[in-house]
Every structure is written in structure tokens, then in C-alpha cells.
Coordinates of C-alpha atoms in Angstrom, one line a residue:
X2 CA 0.0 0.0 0.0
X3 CA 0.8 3.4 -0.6
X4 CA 0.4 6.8 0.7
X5 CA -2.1 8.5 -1.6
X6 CA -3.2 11.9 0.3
X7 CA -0.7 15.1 0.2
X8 CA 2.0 15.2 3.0
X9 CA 2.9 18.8 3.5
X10 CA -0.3 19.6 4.6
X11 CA -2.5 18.3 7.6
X12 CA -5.0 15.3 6.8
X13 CA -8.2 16.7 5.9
X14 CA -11.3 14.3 6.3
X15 CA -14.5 14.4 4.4
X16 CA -17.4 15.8 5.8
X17 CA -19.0 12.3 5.3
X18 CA -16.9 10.6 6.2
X19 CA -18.9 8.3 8.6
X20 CA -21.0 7.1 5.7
X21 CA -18.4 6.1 4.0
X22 CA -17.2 4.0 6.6
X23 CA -19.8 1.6 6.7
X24 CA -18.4 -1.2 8.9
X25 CA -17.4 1.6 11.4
X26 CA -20.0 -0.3 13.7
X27 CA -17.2 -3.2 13.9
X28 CA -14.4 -1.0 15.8
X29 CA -13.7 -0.8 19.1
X30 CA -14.0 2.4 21.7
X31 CA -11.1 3.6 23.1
X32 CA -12.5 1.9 26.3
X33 CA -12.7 -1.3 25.0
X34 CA -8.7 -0.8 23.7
X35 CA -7.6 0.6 26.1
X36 CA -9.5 0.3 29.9
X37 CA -7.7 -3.1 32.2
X38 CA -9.3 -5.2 34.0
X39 CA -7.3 -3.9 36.8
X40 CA -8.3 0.0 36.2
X41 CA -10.6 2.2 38.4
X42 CA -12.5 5.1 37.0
X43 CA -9.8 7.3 38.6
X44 CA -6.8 5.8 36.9
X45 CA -8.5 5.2 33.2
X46 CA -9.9 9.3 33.1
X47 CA -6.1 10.1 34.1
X48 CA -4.9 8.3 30.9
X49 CA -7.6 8.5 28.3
X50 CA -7.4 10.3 25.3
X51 CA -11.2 11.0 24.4
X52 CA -10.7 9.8 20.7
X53 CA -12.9 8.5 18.3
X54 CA -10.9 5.1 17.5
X55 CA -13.6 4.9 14.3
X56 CA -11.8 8.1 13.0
X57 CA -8.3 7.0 13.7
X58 CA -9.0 3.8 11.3
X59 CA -10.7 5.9 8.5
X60 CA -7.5 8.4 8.7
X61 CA -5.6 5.4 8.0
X62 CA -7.9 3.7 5.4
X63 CA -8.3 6.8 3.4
X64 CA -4.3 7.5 4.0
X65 CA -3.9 4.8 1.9
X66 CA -6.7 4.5 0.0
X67 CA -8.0 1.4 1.4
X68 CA -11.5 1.5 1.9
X69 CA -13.0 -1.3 0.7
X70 CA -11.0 -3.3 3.8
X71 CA -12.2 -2.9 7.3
X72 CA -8.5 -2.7 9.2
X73 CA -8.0 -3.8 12.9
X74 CA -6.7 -1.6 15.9
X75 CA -5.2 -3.0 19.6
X76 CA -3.3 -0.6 21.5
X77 CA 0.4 -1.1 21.9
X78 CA 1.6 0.8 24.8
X79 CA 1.4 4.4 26.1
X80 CA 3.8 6.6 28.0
X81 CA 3.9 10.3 28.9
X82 CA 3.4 12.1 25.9
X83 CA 1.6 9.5 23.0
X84 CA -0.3 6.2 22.7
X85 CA 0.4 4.0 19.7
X86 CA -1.8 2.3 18.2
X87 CA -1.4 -0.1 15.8
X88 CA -3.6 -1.1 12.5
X89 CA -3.8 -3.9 10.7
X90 CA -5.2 -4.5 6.9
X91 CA -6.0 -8.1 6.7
X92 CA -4.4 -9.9 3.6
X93 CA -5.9 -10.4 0.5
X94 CA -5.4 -13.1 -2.3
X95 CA -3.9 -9.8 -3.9
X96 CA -1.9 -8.1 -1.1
X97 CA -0.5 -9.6 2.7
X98 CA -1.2 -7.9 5.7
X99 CA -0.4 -4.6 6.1
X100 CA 0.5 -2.6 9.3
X101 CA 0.2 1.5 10.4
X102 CA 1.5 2.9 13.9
X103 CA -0.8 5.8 15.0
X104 CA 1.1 7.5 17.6
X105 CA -2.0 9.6 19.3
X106 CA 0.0 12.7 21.7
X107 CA -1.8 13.0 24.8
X108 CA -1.7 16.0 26.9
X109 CA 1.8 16.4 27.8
X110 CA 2.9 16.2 24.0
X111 CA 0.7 18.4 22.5
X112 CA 3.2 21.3 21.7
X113 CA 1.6 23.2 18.5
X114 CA 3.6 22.5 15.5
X115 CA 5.6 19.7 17.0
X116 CA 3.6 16.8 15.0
X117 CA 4.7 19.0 11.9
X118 CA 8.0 19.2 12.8
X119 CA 8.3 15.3 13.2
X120 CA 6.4 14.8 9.9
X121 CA 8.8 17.0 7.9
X122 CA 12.2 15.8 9.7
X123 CA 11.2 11.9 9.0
X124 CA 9.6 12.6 5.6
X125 CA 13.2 14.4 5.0
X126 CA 15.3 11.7 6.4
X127 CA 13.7 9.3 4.1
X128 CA 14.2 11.2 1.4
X129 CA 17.7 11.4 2.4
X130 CA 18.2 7.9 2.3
X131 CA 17.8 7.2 5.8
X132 CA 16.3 4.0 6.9
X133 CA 13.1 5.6 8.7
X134 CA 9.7 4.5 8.8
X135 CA 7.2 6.3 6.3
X136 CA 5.0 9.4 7.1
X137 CA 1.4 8.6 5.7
X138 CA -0.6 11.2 7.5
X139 CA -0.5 13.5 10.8
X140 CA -2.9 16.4 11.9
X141 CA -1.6 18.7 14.6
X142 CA -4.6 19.9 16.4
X143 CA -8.1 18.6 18.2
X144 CA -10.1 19.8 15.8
X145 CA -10.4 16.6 13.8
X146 CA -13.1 13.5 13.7
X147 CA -10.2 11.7 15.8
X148 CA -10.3 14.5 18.4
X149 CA -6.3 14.5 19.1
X150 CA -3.0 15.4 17.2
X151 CA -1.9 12.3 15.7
X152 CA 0.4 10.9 13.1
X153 CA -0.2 7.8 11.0
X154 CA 3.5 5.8 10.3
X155 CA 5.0 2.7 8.6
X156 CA 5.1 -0.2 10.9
X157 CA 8.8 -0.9 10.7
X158 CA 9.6 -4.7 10.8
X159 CA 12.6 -6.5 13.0
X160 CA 13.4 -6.3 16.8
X161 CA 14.6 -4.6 19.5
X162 CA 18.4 -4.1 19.9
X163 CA 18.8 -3.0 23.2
X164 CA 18.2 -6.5 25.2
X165 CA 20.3 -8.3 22.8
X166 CA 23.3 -6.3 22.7
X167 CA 24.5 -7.1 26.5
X168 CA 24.6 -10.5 25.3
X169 CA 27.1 -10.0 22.3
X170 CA 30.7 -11.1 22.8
X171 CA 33.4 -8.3 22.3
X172 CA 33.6 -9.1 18.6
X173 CA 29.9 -9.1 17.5
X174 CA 29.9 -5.8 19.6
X175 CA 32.1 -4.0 17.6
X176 CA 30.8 -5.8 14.4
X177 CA 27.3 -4.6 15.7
X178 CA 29.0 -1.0 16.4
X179 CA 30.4 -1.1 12.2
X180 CA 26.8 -1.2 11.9
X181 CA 25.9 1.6 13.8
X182 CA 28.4 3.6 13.0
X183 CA 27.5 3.3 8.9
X184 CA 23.8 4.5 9.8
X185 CA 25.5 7.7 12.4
X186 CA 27.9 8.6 9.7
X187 CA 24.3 8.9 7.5
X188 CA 23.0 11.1 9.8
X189 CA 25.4 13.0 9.9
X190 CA 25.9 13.7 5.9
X191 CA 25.6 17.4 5.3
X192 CA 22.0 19.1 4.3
X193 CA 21.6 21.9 1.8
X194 CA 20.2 24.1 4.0
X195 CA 21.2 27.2 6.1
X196 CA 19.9 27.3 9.8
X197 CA 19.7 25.4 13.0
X198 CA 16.3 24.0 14.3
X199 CA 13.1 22.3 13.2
X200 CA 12.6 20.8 9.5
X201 CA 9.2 22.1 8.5
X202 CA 7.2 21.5 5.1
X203 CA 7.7 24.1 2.6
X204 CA 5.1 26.6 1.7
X205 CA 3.1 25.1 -1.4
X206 CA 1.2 27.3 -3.4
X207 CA -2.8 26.4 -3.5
X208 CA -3.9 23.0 -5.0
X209 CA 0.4 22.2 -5.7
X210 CA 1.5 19.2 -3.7
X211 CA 5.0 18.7 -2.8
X212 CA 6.7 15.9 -3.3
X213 CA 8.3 14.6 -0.4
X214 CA 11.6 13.0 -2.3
X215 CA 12.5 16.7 -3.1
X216 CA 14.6 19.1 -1.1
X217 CA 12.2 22.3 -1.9
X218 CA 9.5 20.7 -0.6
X219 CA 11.3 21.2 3.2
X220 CA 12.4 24.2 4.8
X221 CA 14.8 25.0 8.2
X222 CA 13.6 27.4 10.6
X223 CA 11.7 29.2 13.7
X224 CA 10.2 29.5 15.7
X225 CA 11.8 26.8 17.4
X226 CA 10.1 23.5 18.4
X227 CA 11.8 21.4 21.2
X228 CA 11.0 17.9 21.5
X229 CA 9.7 16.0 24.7
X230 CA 12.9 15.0 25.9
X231 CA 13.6 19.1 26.7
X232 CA 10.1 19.7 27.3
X233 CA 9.1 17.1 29.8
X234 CA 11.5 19.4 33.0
X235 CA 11.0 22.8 31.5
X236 CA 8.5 25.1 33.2
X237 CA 8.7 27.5 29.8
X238 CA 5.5 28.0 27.9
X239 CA 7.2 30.2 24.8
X240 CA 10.0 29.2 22.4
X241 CA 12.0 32.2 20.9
X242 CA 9.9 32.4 17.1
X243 CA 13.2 33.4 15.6
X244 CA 16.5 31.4 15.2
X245 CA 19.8 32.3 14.7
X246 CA 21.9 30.6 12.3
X247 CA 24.9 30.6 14.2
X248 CA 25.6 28.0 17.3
X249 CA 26.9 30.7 19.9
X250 CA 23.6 32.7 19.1
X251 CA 21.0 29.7 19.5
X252 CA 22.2 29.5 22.9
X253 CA 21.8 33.2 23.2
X254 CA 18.9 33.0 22.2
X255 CA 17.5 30.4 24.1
X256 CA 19.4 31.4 27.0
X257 CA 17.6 34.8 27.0
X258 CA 14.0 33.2 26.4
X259 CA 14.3 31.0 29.6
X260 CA 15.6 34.0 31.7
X261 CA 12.9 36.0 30.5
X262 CA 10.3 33.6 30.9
X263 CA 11.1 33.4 34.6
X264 CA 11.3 37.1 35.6
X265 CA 7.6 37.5 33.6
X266 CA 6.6 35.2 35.7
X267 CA 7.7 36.0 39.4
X268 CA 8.4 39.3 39.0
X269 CA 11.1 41.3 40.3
X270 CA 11.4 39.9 44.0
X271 CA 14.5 37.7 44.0
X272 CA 13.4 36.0 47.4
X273 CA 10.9 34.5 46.1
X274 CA 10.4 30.7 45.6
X275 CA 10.0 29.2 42.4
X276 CA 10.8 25.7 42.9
X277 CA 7.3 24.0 43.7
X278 CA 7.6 20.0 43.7
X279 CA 7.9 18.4 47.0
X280 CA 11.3 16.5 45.9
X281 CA 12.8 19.1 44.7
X282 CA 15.5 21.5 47.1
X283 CA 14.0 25.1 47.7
X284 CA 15.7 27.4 45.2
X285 CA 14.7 31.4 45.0
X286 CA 14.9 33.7 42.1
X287 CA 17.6 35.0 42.6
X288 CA 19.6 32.2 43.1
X289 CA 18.8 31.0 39.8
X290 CA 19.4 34.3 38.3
X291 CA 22.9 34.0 39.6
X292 CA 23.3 30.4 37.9
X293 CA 21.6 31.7 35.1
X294 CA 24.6 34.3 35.3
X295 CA 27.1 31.8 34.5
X296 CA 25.2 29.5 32.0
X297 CA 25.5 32.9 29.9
X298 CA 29.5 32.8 31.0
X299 CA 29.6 29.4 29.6
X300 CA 27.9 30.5 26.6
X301 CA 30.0 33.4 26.1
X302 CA 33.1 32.1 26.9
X303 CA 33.1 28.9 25.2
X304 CA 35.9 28.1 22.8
X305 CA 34.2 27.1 19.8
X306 CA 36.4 25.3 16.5
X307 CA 37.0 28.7 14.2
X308 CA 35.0 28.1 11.0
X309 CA 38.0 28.9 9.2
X310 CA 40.0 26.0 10.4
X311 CA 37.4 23.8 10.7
X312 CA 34.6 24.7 8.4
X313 CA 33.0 21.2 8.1
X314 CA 32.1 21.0 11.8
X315 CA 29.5 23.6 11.2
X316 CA 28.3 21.8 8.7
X317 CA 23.6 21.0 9.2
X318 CA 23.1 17.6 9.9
X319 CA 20.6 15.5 11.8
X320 CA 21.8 15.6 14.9
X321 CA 19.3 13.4 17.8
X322 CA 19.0 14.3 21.3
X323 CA 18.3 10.4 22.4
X324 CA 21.0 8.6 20.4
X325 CA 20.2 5.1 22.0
X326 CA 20.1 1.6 20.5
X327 CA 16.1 1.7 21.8
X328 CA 15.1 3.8 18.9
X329 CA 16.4 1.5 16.6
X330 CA 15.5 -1.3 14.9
X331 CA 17.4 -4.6 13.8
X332 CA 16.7 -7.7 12.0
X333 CA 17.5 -10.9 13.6
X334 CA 18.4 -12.9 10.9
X335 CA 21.0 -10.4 9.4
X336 CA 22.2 -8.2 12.4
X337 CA 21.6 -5.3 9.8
X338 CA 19.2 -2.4 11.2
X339 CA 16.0 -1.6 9.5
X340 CA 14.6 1.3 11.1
X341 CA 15.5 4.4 12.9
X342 CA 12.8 5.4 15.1
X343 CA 11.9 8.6 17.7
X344 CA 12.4 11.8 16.0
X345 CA 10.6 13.6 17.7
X346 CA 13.7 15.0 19.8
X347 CA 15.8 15.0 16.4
X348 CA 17.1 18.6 15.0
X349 CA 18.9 20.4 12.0
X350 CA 22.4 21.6 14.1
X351 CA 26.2 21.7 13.3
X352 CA 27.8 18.6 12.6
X353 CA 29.8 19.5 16.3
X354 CA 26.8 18.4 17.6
X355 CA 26.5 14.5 16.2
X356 CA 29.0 13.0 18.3
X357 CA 27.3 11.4 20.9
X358 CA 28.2 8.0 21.5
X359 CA 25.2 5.5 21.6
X360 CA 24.1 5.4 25.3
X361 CA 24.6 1.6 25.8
X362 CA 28.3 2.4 25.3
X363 CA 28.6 5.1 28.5
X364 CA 28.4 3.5 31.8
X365 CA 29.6 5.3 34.6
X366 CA 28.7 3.9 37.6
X367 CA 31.0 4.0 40.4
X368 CA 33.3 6.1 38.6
X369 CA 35.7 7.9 40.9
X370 CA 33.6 10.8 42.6
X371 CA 35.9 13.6 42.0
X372 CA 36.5 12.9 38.5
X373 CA 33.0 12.9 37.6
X374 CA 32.2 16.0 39.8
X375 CA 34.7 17.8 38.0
X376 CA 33.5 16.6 34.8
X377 CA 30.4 17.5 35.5
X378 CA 28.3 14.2 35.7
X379 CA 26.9 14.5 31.8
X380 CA 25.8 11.0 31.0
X381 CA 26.5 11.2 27.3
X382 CA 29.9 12.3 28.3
X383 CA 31.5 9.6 30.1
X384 CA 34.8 9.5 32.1
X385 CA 37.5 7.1 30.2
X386 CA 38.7 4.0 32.2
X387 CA 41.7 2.1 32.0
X388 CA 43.0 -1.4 33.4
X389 CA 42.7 -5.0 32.5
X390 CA 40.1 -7.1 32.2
X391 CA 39.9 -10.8 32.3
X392 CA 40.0 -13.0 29.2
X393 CA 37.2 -14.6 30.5
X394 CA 35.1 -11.6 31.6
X395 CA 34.7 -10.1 28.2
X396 CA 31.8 -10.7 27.3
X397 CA 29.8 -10.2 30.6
X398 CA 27.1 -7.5 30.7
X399 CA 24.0 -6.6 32.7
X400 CA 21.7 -9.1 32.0
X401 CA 18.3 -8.0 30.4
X402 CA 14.9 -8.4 32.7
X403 CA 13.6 -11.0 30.8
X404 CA 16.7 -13.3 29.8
X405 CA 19.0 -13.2 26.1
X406 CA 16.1 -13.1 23.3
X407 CA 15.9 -16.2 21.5
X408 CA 14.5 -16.8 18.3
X409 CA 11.1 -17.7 19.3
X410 CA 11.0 -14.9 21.8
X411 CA 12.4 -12.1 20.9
X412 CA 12.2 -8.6 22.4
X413 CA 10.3 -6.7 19.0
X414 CA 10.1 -3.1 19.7
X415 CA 7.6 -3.2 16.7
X416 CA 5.4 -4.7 18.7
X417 CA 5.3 -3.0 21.9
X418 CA 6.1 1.4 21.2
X419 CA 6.4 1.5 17.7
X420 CA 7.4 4.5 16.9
X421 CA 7.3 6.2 20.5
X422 CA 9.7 8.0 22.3
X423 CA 8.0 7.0 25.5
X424 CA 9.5 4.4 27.6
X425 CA 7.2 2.9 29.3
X426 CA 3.5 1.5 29.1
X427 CA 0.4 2.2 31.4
X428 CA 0.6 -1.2 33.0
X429 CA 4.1 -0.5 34.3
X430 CA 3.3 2.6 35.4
X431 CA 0.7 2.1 38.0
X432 CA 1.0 -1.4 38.4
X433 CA 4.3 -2.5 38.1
X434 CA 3.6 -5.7 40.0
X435 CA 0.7 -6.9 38.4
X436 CA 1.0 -6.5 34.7
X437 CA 3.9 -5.0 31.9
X438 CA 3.3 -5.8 28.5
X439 CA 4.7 -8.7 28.0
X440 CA 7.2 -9.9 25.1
X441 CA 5.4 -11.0 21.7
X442 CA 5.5 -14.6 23.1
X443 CA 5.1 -13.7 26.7
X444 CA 8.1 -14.0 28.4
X445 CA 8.7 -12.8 32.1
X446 CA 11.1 -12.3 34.6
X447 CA 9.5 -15.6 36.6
X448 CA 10.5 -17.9 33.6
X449 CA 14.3 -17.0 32.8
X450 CA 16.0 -16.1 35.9
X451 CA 17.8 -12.4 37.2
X452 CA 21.1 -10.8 36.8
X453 CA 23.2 -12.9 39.4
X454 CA 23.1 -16.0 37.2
X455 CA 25.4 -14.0 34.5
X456 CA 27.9 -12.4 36.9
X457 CA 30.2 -15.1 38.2
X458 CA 31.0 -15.0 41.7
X459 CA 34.4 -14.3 42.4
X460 CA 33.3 -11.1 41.1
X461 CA 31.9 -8.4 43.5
X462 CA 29.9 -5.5 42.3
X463 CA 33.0 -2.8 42.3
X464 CA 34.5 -5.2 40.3
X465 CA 31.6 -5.6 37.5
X466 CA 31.4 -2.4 36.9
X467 CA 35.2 -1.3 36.9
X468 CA 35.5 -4.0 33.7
X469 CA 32.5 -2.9 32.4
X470 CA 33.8 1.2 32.4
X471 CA 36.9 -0.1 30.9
X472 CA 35.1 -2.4 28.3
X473 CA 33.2 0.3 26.7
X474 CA 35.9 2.9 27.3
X475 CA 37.8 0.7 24.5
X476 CA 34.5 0.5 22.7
X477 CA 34.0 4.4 22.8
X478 CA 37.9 4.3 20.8
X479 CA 36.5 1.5 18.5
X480 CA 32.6 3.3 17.7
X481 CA 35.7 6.8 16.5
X482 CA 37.4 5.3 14.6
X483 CA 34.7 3.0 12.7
X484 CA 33.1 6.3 12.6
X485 CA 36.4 8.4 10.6
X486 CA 36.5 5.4 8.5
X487 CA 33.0 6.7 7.3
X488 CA 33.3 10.1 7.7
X489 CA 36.8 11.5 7.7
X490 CA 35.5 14.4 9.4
X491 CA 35.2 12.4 12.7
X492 CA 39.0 11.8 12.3
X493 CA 39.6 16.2 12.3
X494 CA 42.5 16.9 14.8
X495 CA 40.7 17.1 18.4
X496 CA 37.3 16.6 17.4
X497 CA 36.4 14.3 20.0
X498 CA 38.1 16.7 22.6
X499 CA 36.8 19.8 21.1
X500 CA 32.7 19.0 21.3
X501 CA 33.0 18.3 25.1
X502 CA 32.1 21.6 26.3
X503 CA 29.4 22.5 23.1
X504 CA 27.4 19.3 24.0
X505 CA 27.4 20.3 27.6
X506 CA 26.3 24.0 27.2
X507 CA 23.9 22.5 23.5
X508 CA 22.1 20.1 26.9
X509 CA 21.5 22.9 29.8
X510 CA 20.4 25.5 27.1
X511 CA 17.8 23.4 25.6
X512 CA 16.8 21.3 29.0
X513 CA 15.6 25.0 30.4
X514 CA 16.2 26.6 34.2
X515 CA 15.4 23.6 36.4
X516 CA 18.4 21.5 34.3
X517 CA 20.6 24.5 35.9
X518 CA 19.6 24.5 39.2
X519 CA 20.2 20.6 38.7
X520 CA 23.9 21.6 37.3
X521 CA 23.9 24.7 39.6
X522 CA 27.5 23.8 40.9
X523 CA 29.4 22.9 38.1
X524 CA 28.1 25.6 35.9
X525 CA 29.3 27.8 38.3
X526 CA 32.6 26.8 39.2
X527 CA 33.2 26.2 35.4
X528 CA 32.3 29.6 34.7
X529 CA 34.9 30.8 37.1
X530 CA 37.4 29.0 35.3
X531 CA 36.7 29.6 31.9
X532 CA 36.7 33.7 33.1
X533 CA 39.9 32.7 34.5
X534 CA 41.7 31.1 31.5
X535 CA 40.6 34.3 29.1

């Protein structure tokens, strides 16, 4: 099947459309997809949508132009800011079965533009040669038949990667890393635009589609969307409408909307509080003001590559926020990914800015405390580790919750959050013990066993994790230099040191003013010494 309604714009339904869909009768409510046995009135109203599941299969039927087929819907999972659905076309004697994710945004992710934003970046990607799934349809607002933002996707085939990969020996890590790195290095290919932000869909003229293979049919610019992962801790309601094109004057610029934000809000009185969550430490305006001080010192004083000497660092690219091997997608048989899922929290930056390591490759725990301090505690930027390992501990890792995947029970993120950037599901959420979604073939944590039985024990934990810091410290130096082999602009002199400090000040710019108070000490005692070094 193929798409056969225009992409740049939103979907636009027919006013009859329920007499059209004549075997509408046969699709479930939401309730009936959605309600467990296990949920009270309280807990369902706190995660229901209020959509009209009827709608959400038309969308898809006439998406495709499949009406003469009555599809199938089940939920999948839901977290914080979408529910996915997925829908199935039964086979024909003339076509097989054919599957659509319909991530529907709940409350939390309904920031306007942002299902625009994720149409246009994926719809470009594509087009780019990426493997991503295909954009079929999306509407960005409530006022729809389905009653929700939503976006219709290609169900993208293989499993997850994320529970096999602690199983891999050292070798079919770094083969599995090759892999990666092919599929980074294409993400990182430069774009012919001129800007830093959001991908949006070119402005057609009335009645002209655009086709989505094109690079006219997309356009860079403000105002500036962020995705989930920066908006789920920000307090801030406005993004600045305008960006720069420059890296130093983004952060400027979204440095100065935060601080702004903030003062409009609690005025002038720098006594005041403005922290308000039970966990969270009592902080006062002005004592974020005075962090917020020397996040601008940071910004300011930051030694940047000179685009003279190193032009091709400034270079757009895709550049994702979550780079983690649970938004992608691999098949079994080959090893070879299929998909690249989650953009939601995906931009158009400098190529700087793609150099994240895949987070299944920085473990830190129990680094030494004062190293880490001083570094700053970054996750994605993790302290090196040297020493030996044992021969015969190379290829022990942390053992996933529900045993290695075999090939009967696999781990297929296709069939749990296709296309989510949510992590969880409502079943783990408020009733961990009861009921997670299980694996495609039901596997739980009662039927394979836990951790201890893959750590031996002459081991203790100090230990595990010392060899495990130093295993994928020497993975970090083979994911570099699989990645110059692709891109010899990986291999520039410094890079890797050199994009330390921009990735730090790129996080607590776009993570907003409770990320600072959160970083309040480092950010001011680096400031101090990046005052002191001019």
C-alpha cells in the first residue's frame, strides 16, 4: 500500500466521512482498547485520550486508499506524551497484511507544531536515504473527527536491539557497532540548507502538492520547536519564534527566552520561591538568576572550532537528542538495522553536535567521585577508564529483565512502542507488579531467571562495573574510529576533545532553568574557570 493523500499539509477528512465507513459499527471504543481489568475510574480518566478510535481507522484507510477493507486496531503501549496504536489490513489473495503505527499525543505532548516538525524531519530523512519509517498522514490539532493530534506511520519490521546487545561477545559488539556507525555517519551527511532547528514542510502554493523526495518541498527554521525530551522538566510556555543561524547565538537566544520567561513570571522579587515540587530543594529567584549568570558565561566564553579552520564542523546535519540503540530497529536474521525510530527530539544543528556515542556504550557507575564531579556528571559524556580485564570476563554485561532473546522470543520493539519515544506503558506505570506488557510470546522475569546468574561470583559488584567502564571505554575508541572510517570528518584533529564543552552548554540551554539548578554547581565553578583562562 501506498500513501495517496498530500504530506505537507494536515489530513483533511470528508465531511461524510462516517457514511463512508460503513463497517465503522465493527471497531472498538477507546474503552474497550484501552480500559484493564485492573483500572478504576480514577486511573482510566487520568490516561484516556477522548478519541474517536472509528476516526483513527478511516485516517488510516483513506491515508492509503483502502476503503473497501475494514483494518484492525489494539493498542500497543502508552507513556507520557503518545499512545500507539497499531492497525492492521488483513491480507488479501492480492496483497498480505499490512500494518500502520498511529502514535495519538496525549496532553503532555501536545506542543503546537511539534507533529509537523516530526512529519517533515522523518519525511526528509527518508528522502535522504535514511532507513526511517514512512510518514502517511499526521494532523496537529483537536479539531479533527479523531479529536487528538496524531500521526499515521510505517510499521517498521525487526526487533529490538537494546536487550540483545548485553549479550554480544566483544567481537559481535564491535561488528554490531560497524553497523551503527554506517547508519550515524548517514545522519550526519551534510543538508543543503542554512539554519539550526526544526525541519518544516515548505510553503506550497494552493492545490500544488510537494513531493516529499524533493529538497524544496522542506524548509529550516523558527520558531523553534523542542521535543519531549527538553520539554518534559522545563517550566517554559514560549520558544524564541526566531533562530539564529549561528551555534553561539542559538544558545543566546534560548538562554535569554528562559531567563525571560522566569522574571515574567515572578516578577522582580529575588526572594521569592520558584521551585514547587515536593522532591525538589527550595531554590529562589535570585539564586537561579545567579546560575543563570554563568550559564551565559559558559555560553560566552566557550571556545568554539574557528569556521575557518574547521569549516566542516558547522556543517547542518541530523543531529538526535536520544541517540540510544532503543530507537532502533534490527533484523535478527542479518544483524543489519532496519529502522531508525523517535524523531521527535531529532534537529537540524552543526555537525559538532553528532557526536554522541550510543548510550549503551557510557556506563559510569562507580566512577571515581571527584573525576565525575569535576566533569560535570553529563551521561552522554563519560569519564574514560583504563585497566585490565579478564579474558574470560569479556563478554559479561547486565543481563536483560527478561533473559538473552531467542528466536522464538524475541524482544520486537515493533510490537510494543512502535514509533514512540516514550518508555514505558500504562501497566508499568501504576502497576508494576501486576501486569507489563509482555514480550510478543510472553516471556517474564519468573520464567528465565535475574542478573546474578550472568555475573560469576568471584566477582563483586566494584569489580563488575570497573570492567565494564573499561570495556566500553575501548569500545567508545572503536565506535571513533569505525566512525572516521566513514566520515573523515570524525577523524579532524581534536574533534572528539573539542565537542566536550558545546554538547554540555547545546544540553543545559535546551533542557531549560530547572536542568541549571540541577547543574547549579558545576556551571558555576566552570564559569569561574573559563573567566579565569581568558
Amino acid at each position: 500500500m501506498k500513501r495517496r493523500i498530500p504530506l505537507h499539509k494536515p489530513q483533511n477528512f470528508p465531511p461524510d466521512w462516517e457514511a463512508r465507513f460503513l463497517t465503522s459499527d465493527t471497531i472498538p471504543t477507546e474503552e474497550q482498547l484501552c480500559r484493564r481489568d485492573h483500572m478504576d475510574d480514577e486511573i482510566y480518566n487520568e490516561w484516556k485520550l477522548q478519541i474517536n478510535t472509528k476516526a483513527l481507522v478511516y485516517a488510516a484507510m483513506q491515508a492509503l486508499n483502502a476503503t473497501s477493507v475494514t483494518p484492525n486496531i489494539i493498542s500497543k503501549s502508552i507513556g507520557s506524551f503518545n499512545r500507539v496504536f497499531l492497525i492492521s489490513f488483513p491480507s488479501t489473495k492480492d496483497t498480505p497484511e499490512f500494518r500502520v503505527a498511529a502514535r495519538v499525543l496525549r496532553g503532555k505532548g501536545r506542543m503546537p507544531g511539534r507533529i509537523e516538525a516530526t512529519a517533515a524531519i522523518m519525511s526528509l530523512a527518508l528522502a535522504r536515504g535514511l532507513l526511517v519509517p514512512e510518514v502517511y498522514a499526521w494532523h496537529p490539532g483537536t479539531d479533527n473527527p479523531v479529536g487528538a493530534p496524531y500521526i499515521l506511520l510505517e510499521w517498521a519490521k525487526g526487533e529490538d536491539i537494546w536487550r540483545s546487545w548485553i549479550y554480544y561477545t566483544k567481537e559481535e559488539k564491535v561488528n554490531f557497532l560497524e553497523e551503527i556507525a554506517r547508519h550515524h555517519a548517514k545522519l550526519a551527511e551534510p543538508l543543503p540548507f542554512v539554519g539550526i532547528g526544526n525541519v518544516r514542510f515548505a510553503n506550497a502554493e494552493a492545490g500544488h502538492d510537494l513531493p516529499p523526495d524533493k529538497m524544496d518541498s522542506y524548509r529550516v527554521g523558527g520558531p523553534f520547536l523542542p521535543g519531549p525530551l527538553c520539554t518534559q522538566d522545563s517550566r517554559s510556555a514560549i520558544w524564541p519564534q526566531t533562530i539564529p543561524t549561528s551555534l553561539r547565538d542559538f544558545w543566546v537566544a534560548i538562554w535569554q527566552h528562559e531567563v525571560d520567561f522566569i522574571t515574567s513570571k515572578h516578577g522582580a522579587d529575588r526572594s521569592v520561591i520558584i521551585t514547587d515540587d515536593e522532591d525538589e530543594t527550595p531554590a529562589t529567584l535570585g539564586e537561579l538568576l545567579e546560575v543563570a549568570a554563568s550559564v551565559r558565561v559558559l555560553i560566552d566564553k566557550c571556545v568554539l572550532p574557528s569556521p575557518n579552520d574547521y569549516p566542516s564542523v558547522y556543517e547542518p546535519c541530523f543531529v538526535p537528542t536520544d541517540y540510544a540503540f532503543r530507537n532502533m530497529i534490527m533484523d535478527p536474521k542479518t544483524c543489519k538495522i532496519t529502522a531508525l525510530i523517535d524523531w521527535d527530539d531529532v534537529y537540524i544543528m552543526p555537525f559538532l553536535l553528532c557526536s554522541r556515542y550510543p548510550e549503551e556504550i557510557c556506563f559510569s557507575d562507580g566512577v571515581d567521585e571527584d573525576r565525575w564531579d569535576k566533569s560535570g556528571r553529563f551521561p552522554f559524556l563519560p569519564l574514560d577508564e583504563e585497566g585490565e580485564v579478564p579474558e574470560e570476563d569479556e563478554s559479561i554485561g547486565i543481563a536483560a529483565p527478561n533473559g538473552p532473546p531467542t528466536a522464538e522470543r524475541g524482544c520486537n520493539r515493533s510490537e510494543e512502542n512502535q514509533g514512540s519515544e516514550d518508555r514505558g506503558t500504562v501497566e508499568t506505570a501504576v502497576c508494576p507488579a501486576s501486569h507489563a506488557e509482555d514480550d510478543k510470546d510472553g516471556g517474564s522475569d519468573a520464567e528465565t531467571g535475574k542478573d546474578e546468574e550472568n555475573i560469576p561470583a568471584m566477582l563483586d559488584a566494584d569489580e563488575v562495573d570497573f570492567h565494564r567502564r573499561v570495556r566500553e571505554t575501548r569500545l567508545r575508541r572503536e565506535y571513533e574510529k569505525l566512525l572516521a572510517s566513514a566520515d573523515a570528518r570524525f577523524a579532524s584533529d581534536g574533534f572528539w576533545q573539542m565537542r566536550e564543552d558545546p554538547l554540555k552548554i547545546q544540553h543545559l540551554v535546551m533542557s531549560g532553568w530547572a536542568e541549571w539548578l540541577l547543574y547549579a554547581s558545576w556551571i558555576q565553578e566552570r564559569a569561574i574557570e573559563m573567566k579565569l583562562a581568558i
